[in-house]
Amino acid sequence: AQTVTQSQPEMSVQEAETVTLSCTYDTSESDYYLFWYKQPPSRQMILVIRQEAYKQQNATENRFSVNFQKAAKSFSLKISDSQLGDAAMYFCAYRSMKSQGGSEKLVFGKGTKLTVNP
Amino acid sequence: EPEVTQTPSHQVTQMGQEVILRCVPISNHLYFYWYRQILGQKVEFLVSFYNNEISEKSEIFDDQFSVERPDGSNFTLKIRSTKLEDSAMYFCASRDGPYNEQFFGPGTRLTVL
């Protein structure tokens, strides 16, 4: 079974600075997806960024980028120019690319609480 | 922009009572999910549903739980006899294709007293 580990329960960053959130995972599969979800105090789950394992290029979405190291099974999220609105819980998640008859569930880490200081 | 909706936003019930949590997935989506998040903990998979049947369920999803898509638009999660430990946030999610992302609803906070 796949597992996702986020070793930083909490992180803080100054507004306009850069912060990196860590995620490692364990799988025997070669094809999969990795995601970062943001959960603000409203508790809505919002997709931040996604990475396909077969792609060597790291995904980027505006101020958000990832450092995907497949061999090391590492998937960190970098937030540049941090804004107050970035404050939230961030969850790393794994999903198999292998079709499982309509499942393809997400496996989440425990999350990292990000505080942005003005 | 289409979105997943869930009702109610907050449900309070007595231990032993039945509850039904409702979700309206995005209209052209075919794959449906329920996840649970106990306060302060990670989000856990409960069940996936495709082609009018359960495609996978976790060990949390025991005989007290059931899902249904009664009318082609709603997707419900029923807990027959609630326990204190069922208190959690319940998220519904849907997606349209096997390789596409899941879109989450805003969640239903269930409090069992």
mmCIF file with all atom_site columns, C-alpha atoms in Angstrom:
data_model
loop_
_atom_site.group_PDB
_atom_site.id
_atom_site.type_symbol
_atom_site.label_atom_id
_atom_site.label_alt_id
_atom_site.label_comp_id
_atom_site.label_asym_id
_atom_site.label_entity_id
_atom_site.label_seq_id
_atom_site.pdbx_PDB_ins_code
_atom_site.Cartn_x
_atom_site.Cartn_y
_atom_site.Cartn_z
_atom_site.occupancy
_atom_site.B_iso_or_equiv
_atom_site.pdbx_formal_charge
_atom_site.auth_seq_id
_atom_site.auth_comp_id
_atom_site.auth_asym_id
_atom_site.auth_atom_id
_atom_site.pdbx_PDB_model_num
ATOM 1   C CA . ALA A 1 1   ? 0.000   0.000  0.000   1.00 0.00 ? 1   ALA A CA 1
ATOM 2   C CA . GLN A 1 2   ? 1.129   3.507  -0.735  1.00 0.00 ? 2   GLN A CA 1
ATOM 3   C CA . THR A 1 3   ? 1.976   5.930  2.048   1.00 0.00 ? 3   THR A CA 1
ATOM 4   C CA . VAL A 1 4   ? 2.579   9.662  2.092   1.00 0.00 ? 4   VAL A CA 1
ATOM 5   C CA . THR A 1 5   ? 4.647   11.359 4.764   1.00 0.00 ? 5   THR A CA 1
ATOM 6   C CA . GLN A 1 6   ? 4.789   15.045 5.594   1.00 0.00 ? 6   GLN A CA 1
ATOM 7   C CA . SER A 1 7   ? 7.416   15.518 8.260   1.00 0.00 ? 7   SER A CA 1
ATOM 8   C CA . GLN A 1 8   ? 6.704   19.180 9.028   1.00 0.00 ? 8   GLN A CA 1
ATOM 9   C CA . PRO A 1 9   ? 3.540   19.578 11.109  1.00 0.00 ? 9   PRO A CA 1
ATOM 10  C CA . GLU A 1 10  ? 3.925   23.365 11.039  1.00 0.00 ? 10  GLU A CA 1
ATOM 11  C CA . MET A 1 11  ? 5.882   25.929 9.060   1.00 0.00 ? 11  MET A CA 1
ATOM 12  C CA . SER A 1 12  ? 5.943   29.691 9.055   1.00 0.00 ? 12  SER A CA 1
ATOM 13  C CA . VAL A 1 13  ? 7.113   32.254 6.534   1.00 0.00 ? 13  VAL A CA 1
ATOM 14  C CA . GLN A 1 14  ? 7.308   36.012 6.299   1.00 0.00 ? 14  GLN A CA 1
ATOM 15  C CA . GLU A 1 15  ? 5.098   37.677 3.745   1.00 0.00 ? 15  GLU A CA 1
ATOM 16  C CA . ALA A 1 16  ? 6.874   37.981 0.365   1.00 0.00 ? 16  ALA A CA 1
ATOM 17  C CA . GLU A 1 17  ? 9.414   35.317 1.305   1.00 0.00 ? 17  GLU A CA 1
ATOM 18  C CA . THR A 1 18  ? 9.752   31.785 -0.061  1.00 0.00 ? 18  THR A CA 1
ATOM 19  C CA . VAL A 1 19  ? 8.902   28.597 1.793   1.00 0.00 ? 19  VAL A CA 1
ATOM 20  C CA . THR A 1 20  ? 9.286   24.920 0.915   1.00 0.00 ? 20  THR A CA 1
ATOM 21  C CA . LEU A 1 21  ? 7.026   22.189 2.242   1.00 0.00 ? 21  LEU A CA 1
ATOM 22  C CA . SER A 1 22  ? 8.324   18.623 2.214   1.00 0.00 ? 22  SER A CA 1
ATOM 23  C CA . CYS A 1 23  ? 6.621   15.415 1.202   1.00 0.00 ? 23  CYS A CA 1
ATOM 24  C CA . THR A 1 24  ? 7.918   11.904 0.721   1.00 0.00 ? 24  THR A CA 1
ATOM 25  C CA . TYR A 1 25  ? 5.985   8.881  -0.391  1.00 0.00 ? 25  TYR A CA 1
ATOM 26  C CA . ASP A 1 26  ? 6.386   5.180  -0.715  1.00 0.00 ? 26  ASP A CA 1
ATOM 27  C CA . THR A 1 27  ? 5.165   3.135  -3.653  1.00 0.00 ? 27  THR A CA 1
ATOM 28  C CA . SER A 1 28  ? 6.215   0.207  -5.783  1.00 0.00 ? 28  SER A CA 1
ATOM 29  C CA . GLU A 1 29  ? 4.456   1.638  -8.811  1.00 0.00 ? 29  GLU A CA 1
ATOM 30  C CA . SER A 1 30  ? 6.232   3.491  -11.591 1.00 0.00 ? 30  SER A CA 1
ATOM 31  C CA . ASP A 1 31  ? 3.298   5.531  -12.868 1.00 0.00 ? 31  ASP A CA 1
ATOM 32  C CA . TYR A 1 32  ? 1.297   7.747  -10.565 1.00 0.00 ? 32  TYR A CA 1
ATOM 33  C CA . TYR A 1 33  ? 0.188   11.284 -9.833  1.00 0.00 ? 33  TYR A CA 1
ATOM 34  C CA . LEU A 1 34  ? 1.184   13.531 -6.991  1.00 0.00 ? 34  LEU A CA 1
ATOM 35  C CA . PHE A 1 35  ? -0.808  16.503 -5.773  1.00 0.00 ? 35  PHE A CA 1
ATOM 36  C CA . TRP A 1 36  ? -0.665  19.349 -3.335  1.00 0.00 ? 36  TRP A CA 1
ATOM 37  C CA . TYR A 1 37  ? -3.991  20.437 -1.870  1.00 0.00 ? 37  TYR A CA 1
ATOM 38  C CA . LYS A 1 38  ? -4.599  23.561 0.171   1.00 0.00 ? 38  LYS A CA 1
ATOM 39  C CA . GLN A 1 39  ? -7.147  23.581 2.975   1.00 0.00 ? 39  GLN A CA 1
ATOM 40  C CA . PRO A 1 40  ? -7.856  27.073 4.346   1.00 0.00 ? 40  PRO A CA 1
ATOM 41  C CA . PRO A 1 41  ? -9.815  27.601 7.595   1.00 0.00 ? 41  PRO A CA 1
ATOM 42  C CA . SER A 1 42  ? -13.042 27.118 5.638   1.00 0.00 ? 42  SER A CA 1
ATOM 43  C CA . ARG A 1 43  ? -11.805 23.495 5.235   1.00 0.00 ? 43  ARG A CA 1
ATOM 44  C CA . GLN A 1 44  ? -12.537 23.395 1.514   1.00 0.00 ? 44  GLN A CA 1
ATOM 45  C CA . MET A 1 45  ? -9.959  21.239 -0.287  1.00 0.00 ? 45  MET A CA 1
ATOM 46  C CA . ILE A 1 46  ? -8.411  23.186 -3.159  1.00 0.00 ? 46  ILE A CA 1
ATOM 47  C CA . LEU A 1 47  ? -6.023  21.685 -5.686  1.00 0.00 ? 47  LEU A CA 1
ATOM 48  C CA . VAL A 1 48  ? -2.800  23.680 -5.855  1.00 0.00 ? 48  VAL A CA 1
ATOM 49  C CA . ILE A 1 49  ? -0.660  21.709 -8.250  1.00 0.00 ? 49  ILE A CA 1
ATOM 50  C CA . ARG A 1 50  ? -0.301  18.284 -9.787  1.00 0.00 ? 50  ARG A CA 1
ATOM 51  C CA . GLN A 1 51  ? 2.613   16.270 -11.144 1.00 0.00 ? 51  GLN A CA 1
ATOM 52  C CA . GLU A 1 52  ? 2.593   13.200 -13.346 1.00 0.00 ? 52  GLU A CA 1
ATOM 53  C CA . ALA A 1 53  ? 5.388   10.810 -12.414 1.00 0.00 ? 53  ALA A CA 1
ATOM 54  C CA . TYR A 1 54  ? 6.342   10.158 -16.031 1.00 0.00 ? 54  TYR A CA 1
ATOM 55  C CA . LYS A 1 55  ? 7.096   13.833 -16.579 1.00 0.00 ? 55  LYS A CA 1
ATOM 56  C CA . GLN A 1 56  ? 10.629  14.882 -15.734 1.00 0.00 ? 56  GLN A CA 1
ATOM 57  C CA . GLN A 1 57  ? 9.768   18.545 -15.800 1.00 0.00 ? 57  GLN A CA 1
ATOM 58  C CA . ASN A 1 58  ? 8.626   19.962 -12.486 1.00 0.00 ? 58  ASN A CA 1
ATOM 59  C CA . ALA A 1 59  ? 5.111   21.396 -12.467 1.00 0.00 ? 59  ALA A CA 1
ATOM 60  C CA . THR A 1 60  ? 4.612   25.125 -11.941 1.00 0.00 ? 60  THR A CA 1
ATOM 61  C CA . GLU A 1 61  ? 1.485   27.160 -11.279 1.00 0.00 ? 61  GLU A CA 1
ATOM 62  C CA . ASN A 1 62  ? 2.217   30.837 -10.868 1.00 0.00 ? 62  ASN A CA 1
ATOM 63  C CA . ARG A 1 63  ? 3.915   31.249 -7.460  1.00 0.00 ? 63  ARG A CA 1
ATOM 64  C CA . PHE A 1 64  ? 3.714   27.521 -6.732  1.00 0.00 ? 64  PHE A CA 1
ATOM 65  C CA . SER A 1 65  ? 6.241   25.015 -8.001  1.00 0.00 ? 65  SER A CA 1
ATOM 66  C CA . VAL A 1 66  ? 7.334   21.533 -7.081  1.00 0.00 ? 66  VAL A CA 1
ATOM 67  C CA . ASN A 1 67  ? 10.633  19.733 -6.828  1.00 0.00 ? 67  ASN A CA 1
ATOM 68  C CA . PHE A 1 68  ? 9.870   16.191 -7.897  1.00 0.00 ? 68  PHE A CA 1
ATOM 69  C CA . GLN A 1 69  ? 12.644  13.673 -7.268  1.00 0.00 ? 69  GLN A CA 1
ATOM 70  C CA . LYS A 1 70  ? 11.306  10.325 -8.441  1.00 0.00 ? 70  LYS A CA 1
ATOM 71  C CA . ALA A 1 71  ? 14.249  8.210  -7.391  1.00 0.00 ? 71  ALA A CA 1
ATOM 72  C CA . ALA A 1 72  ? 14.187  9.710  -3.913  1.00 0.00 ? 72  ALA A CA 1
ATOM 73  C CA . LYS A 1 73  ? 10.362  9.589  -3.819  1.00 0.00 ? 73  LYS A CA 1
ATOM 74  C CA . SER A 1 74  ? 10.281  13.194 -2.793  1.00 0.00 ? 74  SER A CA 1
ATOM 75  C CA . PHE A 1 75  ? 7.766   15.859 -3.814  1.00 0.00 ? 75  PHE A CA 1
ATOM 76  C CA . SER A 1 76  ? 8.253   19.244 -2.199  1.00 0.00 ? 76  SER A CA 1
ATOM 77  C CA . LEU A 1 77  ? 6.168   22.364 -2.749  1.00 0.00 ? 77  LEU A CA 1
ATOM 78  C CA . LYS A 1 78  ? 7.784   25.773 -3.061  1.00 0.00 ? 78  LYS A CA 1
ATOM 79  C CA . ILE A 1 79  ? 5.690   28.870 -2.522  1.00 0.00 ? 79  ILE A CA 1
ATOM 80  C CA . SER A 1 80  ? 7.350   32.050 -3.745  1.00 0.00 ? 80  SER A CA 1
ATOM 81  C CA . ASP A 1 81  ? 6.404   35.595 -2.737  1.00 0.00 ? 81  ASP A CA 1
ATOM 82  C CA . SER A 1 82  ? 4.197   34.257 0.060   1.00 0.00 ? 82  SER A CA 1
ATOM 83  C CA . GLN A 1 83  ? 0.923   36.060 0.645   1.00 0.00 ? 83  GLN A CA 1
ATOM 84  C CA . LEU A 1 84  ? -1.321  36.210 3.692   1.00 0.00 ? 84  LEU A CA 1
ATOM 85  C CA . GLY A 1 85  ? -3.916  34.230 1.750   1.00 0.00 ? 85  GLY A CA 1
ATOM 86  C CA . ASP A 1 86  ? -1.499  31.324 1.453   1.00 0.00 ? 86  ASP A CA 1
ATOM 87  C CA . ALA A 1 87  ? -1.966  30.552 5.140   1.00 0.00 ? 87  ALA A CA 1
ATOM 88  C CA . ALA A 1 88  ? -3.626  27.135 5.300   1.00 0.00 ? 88  ALA A CA 1
ATOM 89  C CA . MET A 1 89  ? -3.080  23.432 5.819   1.00 0.00 ? 89  MET A CA 1
ATOM 90  C CA . TYR A 1 90  ? -1.265  21.883 2.887   1.00 0.00 ? 90  TYR A CA 1
ATOM 91  C CA . PHE A 1 91  ? -1.748  18.228 2.076   1.00 0.00 ? 91  PHE A CA 1
ATOM 92  C CA . CYS A 1 92  ? 0.402   16.133 -0.191  1.00 0.00 ? 92  CYS A CA 1
ATOM 93  C CA . ALA A 1 93  ? -1.482  13.331 -1.940  1.00 0.00 ? 93  ALA A CA 1
ATOM 94  C CA . TYR A 1 94  ? -0.721  10.313 -4.113  1.00 0.00 ? 94  TYR A CA 1
ATOM 95  C CA . ARG A 1 95  ? -2.857  8.619  -6.695  1.00 0.00 ? 95  ARG A CA 1
ATOM 96  C CA . SER A 1 96  ? -2.071  5.546  -8.722  1.00 0.00 ? 96  SER A CA 1
ATOM 97  C CA . MET A 1 97  ? -2.198  5.891  -12.480 1.00 0.00 ? 97  MET A CA 1
ATOM 98  C CA . LYS A 1 98  ? -3.131  2.243  -12.803 1.00 0.00 ? 98  LYS A CA 1
ATOM 99  C CA . SER A 1 99  ? -6.822  1.871  -13.503 1.00 0.00 ? 99  SER A CA 1
ATOM 100 C CA . GLN A 1 100 ? -8.515  0.198  -10.558 1.00 0.00 ? 100 GLN A CA 1
ATOM 101 C CA . GLY A 1 101 ? -12.002 -0.226 -11.890 1.00 0.00 ? 101 GLY A CA 1
ATOM 102 C CA . GLY A 1 102 ? -13.133 3.272  -11.120 1.00 0.00 ? 102 GLY A CA 1
ATOM 103 C CA . SER A 1 103 ? -11.328 3.849  -7.859  1.00 0.00 ? 103 SER A CA 1
ATOM 104 C CA . GLU A 1 104 ? -8.001  5.662  -8.141  1.00 0.00 ? 104 GLU A CA 1
ATOM 105 C CA . LYS A 1 105 ? -8.407  7.006  -4.646  1.00 0.00 ? 105 LYS A CA 1
ATOM 106 C CA . LEU A 1 106 ? -6.216  9.721  -3.185  1.00 0.00 ? 106 LEU A CA 1
ATOM 107 C CA . VAL A 1 107 ? -3.837  8.843  -0.348  1.00 0.00 ? 107 VAL A CA 1
ATOM 108 C CA . PHE A 1 108 ? -3.063  11.881 1.780   1.00 0.00 ? 108 PHE A CA 1
ATOM 109 C CA . GLY A 1 109 ? -0.282  12.860 4.132   1.00 0.00 ? 109 GLY A CA 1
ATOM 110 C CA . LYS A 1 110 ? -1.009  14.334 7.545   1.00 0.00 ? 110 LYS A CA 1
ATOM 111 C CA . GLY A 1 111 ? -0.584  17.887 6.361   1.00 0.00 ? 111 GLY A CA 1
ATOM 112 C CA . THR A 1 112 ? 1.586   20.904 7.126   1.00 0.00 ? 112 THR A CA 1
ATOM 113 C CA . LYS A 1 113 ? 0.076   23.993 8.698   1.00 0.00 ? 113 LYS A CA 1
ATOM 114 C CA . LEU A 1 114 ? 1.544   27.085 7.038   1.00 0.00 ? 114 LEU A CA 1
ATOM 115 C CA . THR A 1 115 ? 1.449   30.415 8.830   1.00 0.00 ? 115 THR A CA 1
ATOM 116 C CA . VAL A 1 116 ? 2.268   33.583 6.919   1.00 0.00 ? 116 VAL A CA 1
ATOM 117 C CA . ASN A 1 117 ? 3.507   36.451 9.077   1.00 0.00 ? 117 ASN A CA 1
ATOM 118 C CA . PRO A 1 118 ? 2.945   40.033 7.919   1.00 0.00 ? 118 PRO A CA 1
ATOM 119 C CA . GLU B 2 1   ? -17.525 27.326 -12.905 1.00 0.00 ? 1   GLU B CA 1
ATOM 120 C CA . PRO B 2 2   ? -19.131 23.975 -12.018 1.00 0.00 ? 2   PRO B CA 1
ATOM 121 C CA . GLU B 2 3   ? -18.578 22.823 -8.469  1.00 0.00 ? 3   GLU B CA 1
ATOM 122 C CA . VAL B 2 4   ? -19.390 19.988 -6.127  1.00 0.00 ? 4   VAL B CA 1
ATOM 123 C CA . THR B 2 5   ? -21.960 20.925 -3.507  1.00 0.00 ? 5   THR B CA 1
ATOM 124 C CA . GLN B 2 6   ? -22.744 19.266 -0.202  1.00 0.00 ? 6   GLN B CA 1
ATOM 125 C CA . THR B 2 7   ? -25.630 19.552 2.227   1.00 0.00 ? 7   THR B CA 1
ATOM 126 C CA . PRO B 2 8   ? -25.953 20.170 5.064   1.00 0.00 ? 8   PRO B CA 1
ATOM 127 C CA . SER B 2 9   ? -22.836 22.122 5.938   1.00 0.00 ? 9   SER B CA 1
ATOM 128 C CA . HIS B 2 10  ? -23.155 21.023 9.559   1.00 0.00 ? 10  HIS B CA 1
ATOM 129 C CA . GLN B 2 11  ? -25.147 18.132 10.998  1.00 0.00 ? 11  GLN B CA 1
ATOM 130 C CA . VAL B 2 12  ? -25.562 17.439 14.682  1.00 0.00 ? 12  VAL B CA 1
ATOM 131 C CA . THR B 2 13  ? -27.020 14.096 15.710  1.00 0.00 ? 13  THR B CA 1
ATOM 132 C CA . GLN B 2 14  ? -27.393 11.833 18.693  1.00 0.00 ? 14  GLN B CA 1
ATOM 133 C CA . MET B 2 15  ? -25.381 8.645  18.974  1.00 0.00 ? 15  MET B CA 1
ATOM 134 C CA . GLY B 2 16  ? -27.268 5.748  17.421  1.00 0.00 ? 16  GLY B CA 1
ATOM 135 C CA . GLN B 2 17  ? -29.224 7.893  14.972  1.00 0.00 ? 17  GLN B CA 1
ATOM 136 C CA . GLU B 2 18  ? -29.077 7.537  11.216  1.00 0.00 ? 18  GLU B CA 1
ATOM 137 C CA . VAL B 2 19  ? -27.709 10.372 9.118   1.00 0.00 ? 19  VAL B CA 1
ATOM 138 C CA . ILE B 2 20  ? -27.634 10.964 5.385   1.00 0.00 ? 20  ILE B CA 1
ATOM 139 C CA . LEU B 2 21  ? -25.060 13.284 3.920   1.00 0.00 ? 21  LEU B CA 1
ATOM 140 C CA . ARG B 2 22  ? -25.826 14.617 0.489   1.00 0.00 ? 22  ARG B CA 1
ATOM 141 C CA . CYS B 2 23  ? -23.601 15.583 -2.384  1.00 0.00 ? 23  CYS B CA 1
ATOM 142 C CA . VAL B 2 24  ? -24.293 16.892 -5.862  1.00 0.00 ? 24  VAL B CA 1
ATOM 143 C CA . PRO B 2 25  ? -21.254 16.110 -8.028  1.00 0.00 ? 25  PRO B CA 1
ATOM 144 C CA . ILE B 2 26  ? -20.351 18.067 -11.142 1.00 0.00 ? 26  ILE B CA 1
ATOM 145 C CA . SER B 2 27  ? -22.897 17.106 -13.766 1.00 0.00 ? 27  SER B CA 1
ATOM 146 C CA . ASN B 2 28  ? -20.749 15.290 -16.352 1.00 0.00 ? 28  ASN B CA 1
ATOM 147 C CA . HIS B 2 29  ? -18.617 13.474 -13.795 1.00 0.00 ? 29  HIS B CA 1
ATOM 148 C CA . LEU B 2 30  ? -18.684 9.714  -13.569 1.00 0.00 ? 30  LEU B CA 1
ATOM 149 C CA . TYR B 2 31  ? -16.514 8.837  -10.577 1.00 0.00 ? 31  TYR B CA 1
ATOM 150 C CA . PHE B 2 32  ? -17.561 9.699  -7.045  1.00 0.00 ? 32  PHE B CA 1
ATOM 151 C CA . TYR B 2 33  ? -15.843 9.541  -3.693  1.00 0.00 ? 33  TYR B CA 1
ATOM 152 C CA . TRP B 2 34  ? -16.347 10.076 -0.010  1.00 0.00 ? 34  TRP B CA 1
ATOM 153 C CA . TYR B 2 35  ? -13.471 11.002 2.270   1.00 0.00 ? 35  TYR B CA 1
ATOM 154 C CA . ARG B 2 36  ? -13.410 11.693 5.987   1.00 0.00 ? 36  ARG B CA 1
ATOM 155 C CA . GLN B 2 37  ? -11.265 14.001 8.061   1.00 0.00 ? 37  GLN B CA 1
ATOM 156 C CA . ILE B 2 38  ? -11.348 13.740 11.829  1.00 0.00 ? 38  ILE B CA 1
ATOM 157 C CA . LEU B 2 39  ? -10.450 17.102 13.350  1.00 0.00 ? 39  LEU B CA 1
ATOM 158 C CA . GLY B 2 40  ? -6.712  17.709 13.225  1.00 0.00 ? 40  GLY B CA 1
ATOM 159 C CA . GLN B 2 41  ? -5.982  14.545 11.282  1.00 0.00 ? 41  GLN B CA 1
ATOM 160 C CA . LYS B 2 42  ? -5.393  13.628 7.678   1.00 0.00 ? 42  LYS B CA 1
ATOM 161 C CA . VAL B 2 43  ? -8.020  13.093 5.056   1.00 0.00 ? 43  VAL B CA 1
ATOM 162 C CA . GLU B 2 44  ? -8.937  9.413  4.723   1.00 0.00 ? 44  GLU B CA 1
ATOM 163 C CA . PHE B 2 45  ? -10.565 7.605  1.833   1.00 0.00 ? 45  PHE B CA 1
ATOM 164 C CA . LEU B 2 46  ? -13.895 5.946  2.578   1.00 0.00 ? 46  LEU B CA 1
ATOM 165 C CA . VAL B 2 47  ? -15.376 4.751  -0.681  1.00 0.00 ? 47  VAL B CA 1
ATOM 166 C CA . SER B 2 48  ? -15.369 5.204  -4.439  1.00 0.00 ? 48  SER B CA 1
ATOM 167 C CA . PHE B 2 49  ? -18.357 4.711  -6.711  1.00 0.00 ? 49  PHE B CA 1
ATOM 168 C CA . TYR B 2 50  ? -18.503 4.222  -10.450 1.00 0.00 ? 50  TYR B CA 1
ATOM 169 C CA . ASN B 2 51  ? -21.053 2.845  -12.859 1.00 0.00 ? 51  ASN B CA 1
ATOM 170 C CA . ASN B 2 52  ? -23.633 2.553  -10.085 1.00 0.00 ? 52  ASN B CA 1
ATOM 171 C CA . GLU B 2 53  ? -21.553 0.390  -7.838  1.00 0.00 ? 53  GLU B CA 1
ATOM 172 C CA . ILE B 2 54  ? -18.841 0.624  -5.234  1.00 0.00 ? 54  ILE B CA 1
ATOM 173 C CA . SER B 2 55  ? -15.448 0.253  -6.889  1.00 0.00 ? 55  SER B CA 1
ATOM 174 C CA . GLU B 2 56  ? -13.396 0.327  -3.703  1.00 0.00 ? 56  GLU B CA 1
ATOM 175 C CA . LYS B 2 57  ? -13.972 0.821  0.008   1.00 0.00 ? 57  LYS B CA 1
ATOM 176 C CA . SER B 2 58  ? -11.639 1.244  2.925   1.00 0.00 ? 58  SER B CA 1
ATOM 177 C CA . GLU B 2 59  ? -11.729 -0.700 6.164   1.00 0.00 ? 59  GLU B CA 1
ATOM 178 C CA . ILE B 2 60  ? -13.405 2.306  7.769   1.00 0.00 ? 60  ILE B CA 1
ATOM 179 C CA . PHE B 2 61  ? -16.388 1.770  5.483   1.00 0.00 ? 61  PHE B CA 1
ATOM 180 C CA . ASP B 2 62  ? -18.067 -1.022 7.419   1.00 0.00 ? 62  ASP B CA 1
ATOM 181 C CA . ASP B 2 63  ? -21.657 -2.264 7.395   1.00 0.00 ? 63  ASP B CA 1
ATOM 182 C CA . GLN B 2 64  ? -22.844 0.916  9.087   1.00 0.00 ? 64  GLN B CA 1
ATOM 183 C CA . PHE B 2 65  ? -22.040 2.892  5.953   1.00 0.00 ? 65  PHE B CA 1
ATOM 184 C CA . SER B 2 66  ? -23.730 2.845  2.578   1.00 0.00 ? 66  SER B CA 1
ATOM 185 C CA . VAL B 2 67  ? -23.704 4.996  -0.534  1.00 0.00 ? 67  VAL B CA 1
ATOM 186 C CA . GLU B 2 68  ? -26.283 5.578  -3.164  1.00 0.00 ? 68  GLU B CA 1
ATOM 187 C CA . ARG B 2 69  ? -26.847 7.582  -6.307  1.00 0.00 ? 69  ARG B CA 1
ATOM 188 C CA . PRO B 2 70  ? -30.627 7.642  -6.182  1.00 0.00 ? 70  PRO B CA 1
ATOM 189 C CA . ASP B 2 71  ? -31.539 9.928  -9.057  1.00 0.00 ? 71  ASP B CA 1
ATOM 190 C CA . GLY B 2 72  ? -28.566 10.514 -11.344 1.00 0.00 ? 72  GLY B CA 1
ATOM 191 C CA . SER B 2 73  ? -27.581 13.782 -9.713  1.00 0.00 ? 73  SER B CA 1
ATOM 192 C CA . ASN B 2 74  ? -27.275 13.209 -5.967  1.00 0.00 ? 74  ASN B CA 1
ATOM 193 C CA . PHE B 2 75  ? -24.693 11.013 -4.294  1.00 0.00 ? 75  PHE B CA 1
ATOM 194 C CA . THR B 2 76  ? -25.418 10.165 -0.684  1.00 0.00 ? 76  THR B CA 1
ATOM 195 C CA . LEU B 2 77  ? -23.547 8.685  2.245   1.00 0.00 ? 77  LEU B CA 1
ATOM 196 C CA . LYS B 2 78  ? -25.670 7.053  4.925   1.00 0.00 ? 78  LYS B CA 1
ATOM 197 C CA . ILE B 2 79  ? -24.470 6.133  8.374   1.00 0.00 ? 79  ILE B CA 1
ATOM 198 C CA . ARG B 2 80  ? -27.044 3.807  9.938   1.00 0.00 ? 80  ARG B CA 1
ATOM 199 C CA . SER B 2 81  ? -26.220 4.064  13.617  1.00 0.00 ? 81  SER B CA 1
ATOM 200 C CA . THR B 2 82  ? -23.798 6.856  14.353  1.00 0.00 ? 82  THR B CA 1
ATOM 201 C CA . LYS B 2 83  ? -21.022 6.555  16.923  1.00 0.00 ? 83  LYS B CA 1
ATOM 202 C CA . LEU B 2 84  ? -19.100 9.276  18.704  1.00 0.00 ? 84  LEU B CA 1
ATOM 203 C CA . GLU B 2 85  ? -16.048 8.447  16.606  1.00 0.00 ? 85  GLU B CA 1
ATOM 204 C CA . ASP B 2 86  ? -17.968 9.215  13.407  1.00 0.00 ? 86  ASP B CA 1
ATOM 205 C CA . SER B 2 87  ? -17.673 12.911 14.269  1.00 0.00 ? 87  SER B CA 1
ATOM 206 C CA . ALA B 2 88  ? -15.635 14.327 11.415  1.00 0.00 ? 88  ALA B CA 1
ATOM 207 C CA . MET B 2 89  ? -15.691 16.403 8.279   1.00 0.00 ? 89  MET B CA 1
ATOM 208 C CA . TYR B 2 90  ? -17.005 14.403 5.333   1.00 0.00 ? 90  TYR B CA 1
ATOM 209 C CA . PHE B 2 91  ? -15.903 15.405 1.858   1.00 0.00 ? 91  PHE B CA 1
ATOM 210 C CA . CYS B 2 92  ? -17.486 14.363 -1.375  1.00 0.00 ? 92  CYS B CA 1
ATOM 211 C CA . ALA B 2 93  ? -15.400 14.458 -4.547  1.00 0.00 ? 93  ALA B CA 1
ATOM 212 C CA . SER B 2 94  ? -15.992 13.713 -8.209  1.00 0.00 ? 94  SER B CA 1
ATOM 213 C CA . ARG B 2 95  ? -14.082 13.505 -11.457 1.00 0.00 ? 95  ARG B CA 1
ATOM 214 C CA . ASP B 2 96  ? -14.952 12.996 -15.084 1.00 0.00 ? 96  ASP B CA 1
ATOM 215 C CA . GLY B 2 97  ? -12.251 10.715 -16.428 1.00 0.00 ? 97  GLY B CA 1
ATOM 216 C CA . PRO B 2 98  ? -9.826  8.144  -15.087 1.00 0.00 ? 98  PRO B CA 1
ATOM 217 C CA . TYR B 2 99  ? -6.831  10.419 -15.493 1.00 0.00 ? 99  TYR B CA 1
ATOM 218 C CA . ASN B 2 100 ? -8.355  13.643 -14.305 1.00 0.00 ? 100 ASN B CA 1
ATOM 219 C CA . GLU B 2 101 ? -8.274  15.353 -10.969 1.00 0.00 ? 101 GLU B CA 1
ATOM 220 C CA . GLN B 2 102 ? -10.874 15.030 -8.269  1.00 0.00 ? 102 GLN B CA 1
ATOM 221 C CA . PHE B 2 103 ? -12.898 18.086 -7.367  1.00 0.00 ? 103 PHE B CA 1
ATOM 222 C CA . PHE B 2 104 ? -13.909 18.353 -3.736  1.00 0.00 ? 104 PHE B CA 1
ATOM 223 C CA . GLY B 2 105 ? -17.049 19.717 -2.191  1.00 0.00 ? 105 GLY B CA 1
ATOM 224 C CA . PRO B 2 106 ? -16.930 22.078 0.797   1.00 0.00 ? 106 PRO B CA 1
ATOM 225 C CA . GLY B 2 107 ? -17.599 19.271 3.260   1.00 0.00 ? 107 GLY B CA 1
ATOM 226 C CA . THR B 2 108 ? -20.227 18.406 5.840   1.00 0.00 ? 108 THR B CA 1
ATOM 227 C CA . ARG B 2 109 ? -19.223 18.659 9.457   1.00 0.00 ? 109 ARG B CA 1
ATOM 228 C CA . LEU B 2 110 ? -20.863 15.805 11.365  1.00 0.00 ? 110 LEU B CA 1
ATOM 229 C CA . THR B 2 111 ? -21.055 16.075 15.143  1.00 0.00 ? 111 THR B CA 1
ATOM 230 C CA . VAL B 2 112 ? -22.266 13.032 17.058  1.00 0.00 ? 112 VAL B CA 1
ATOM 231 C CA . LEU B 2 113 ? -23.306 13.705 20.661  1.00 0.00 ? 113 LEU B CA 1
#
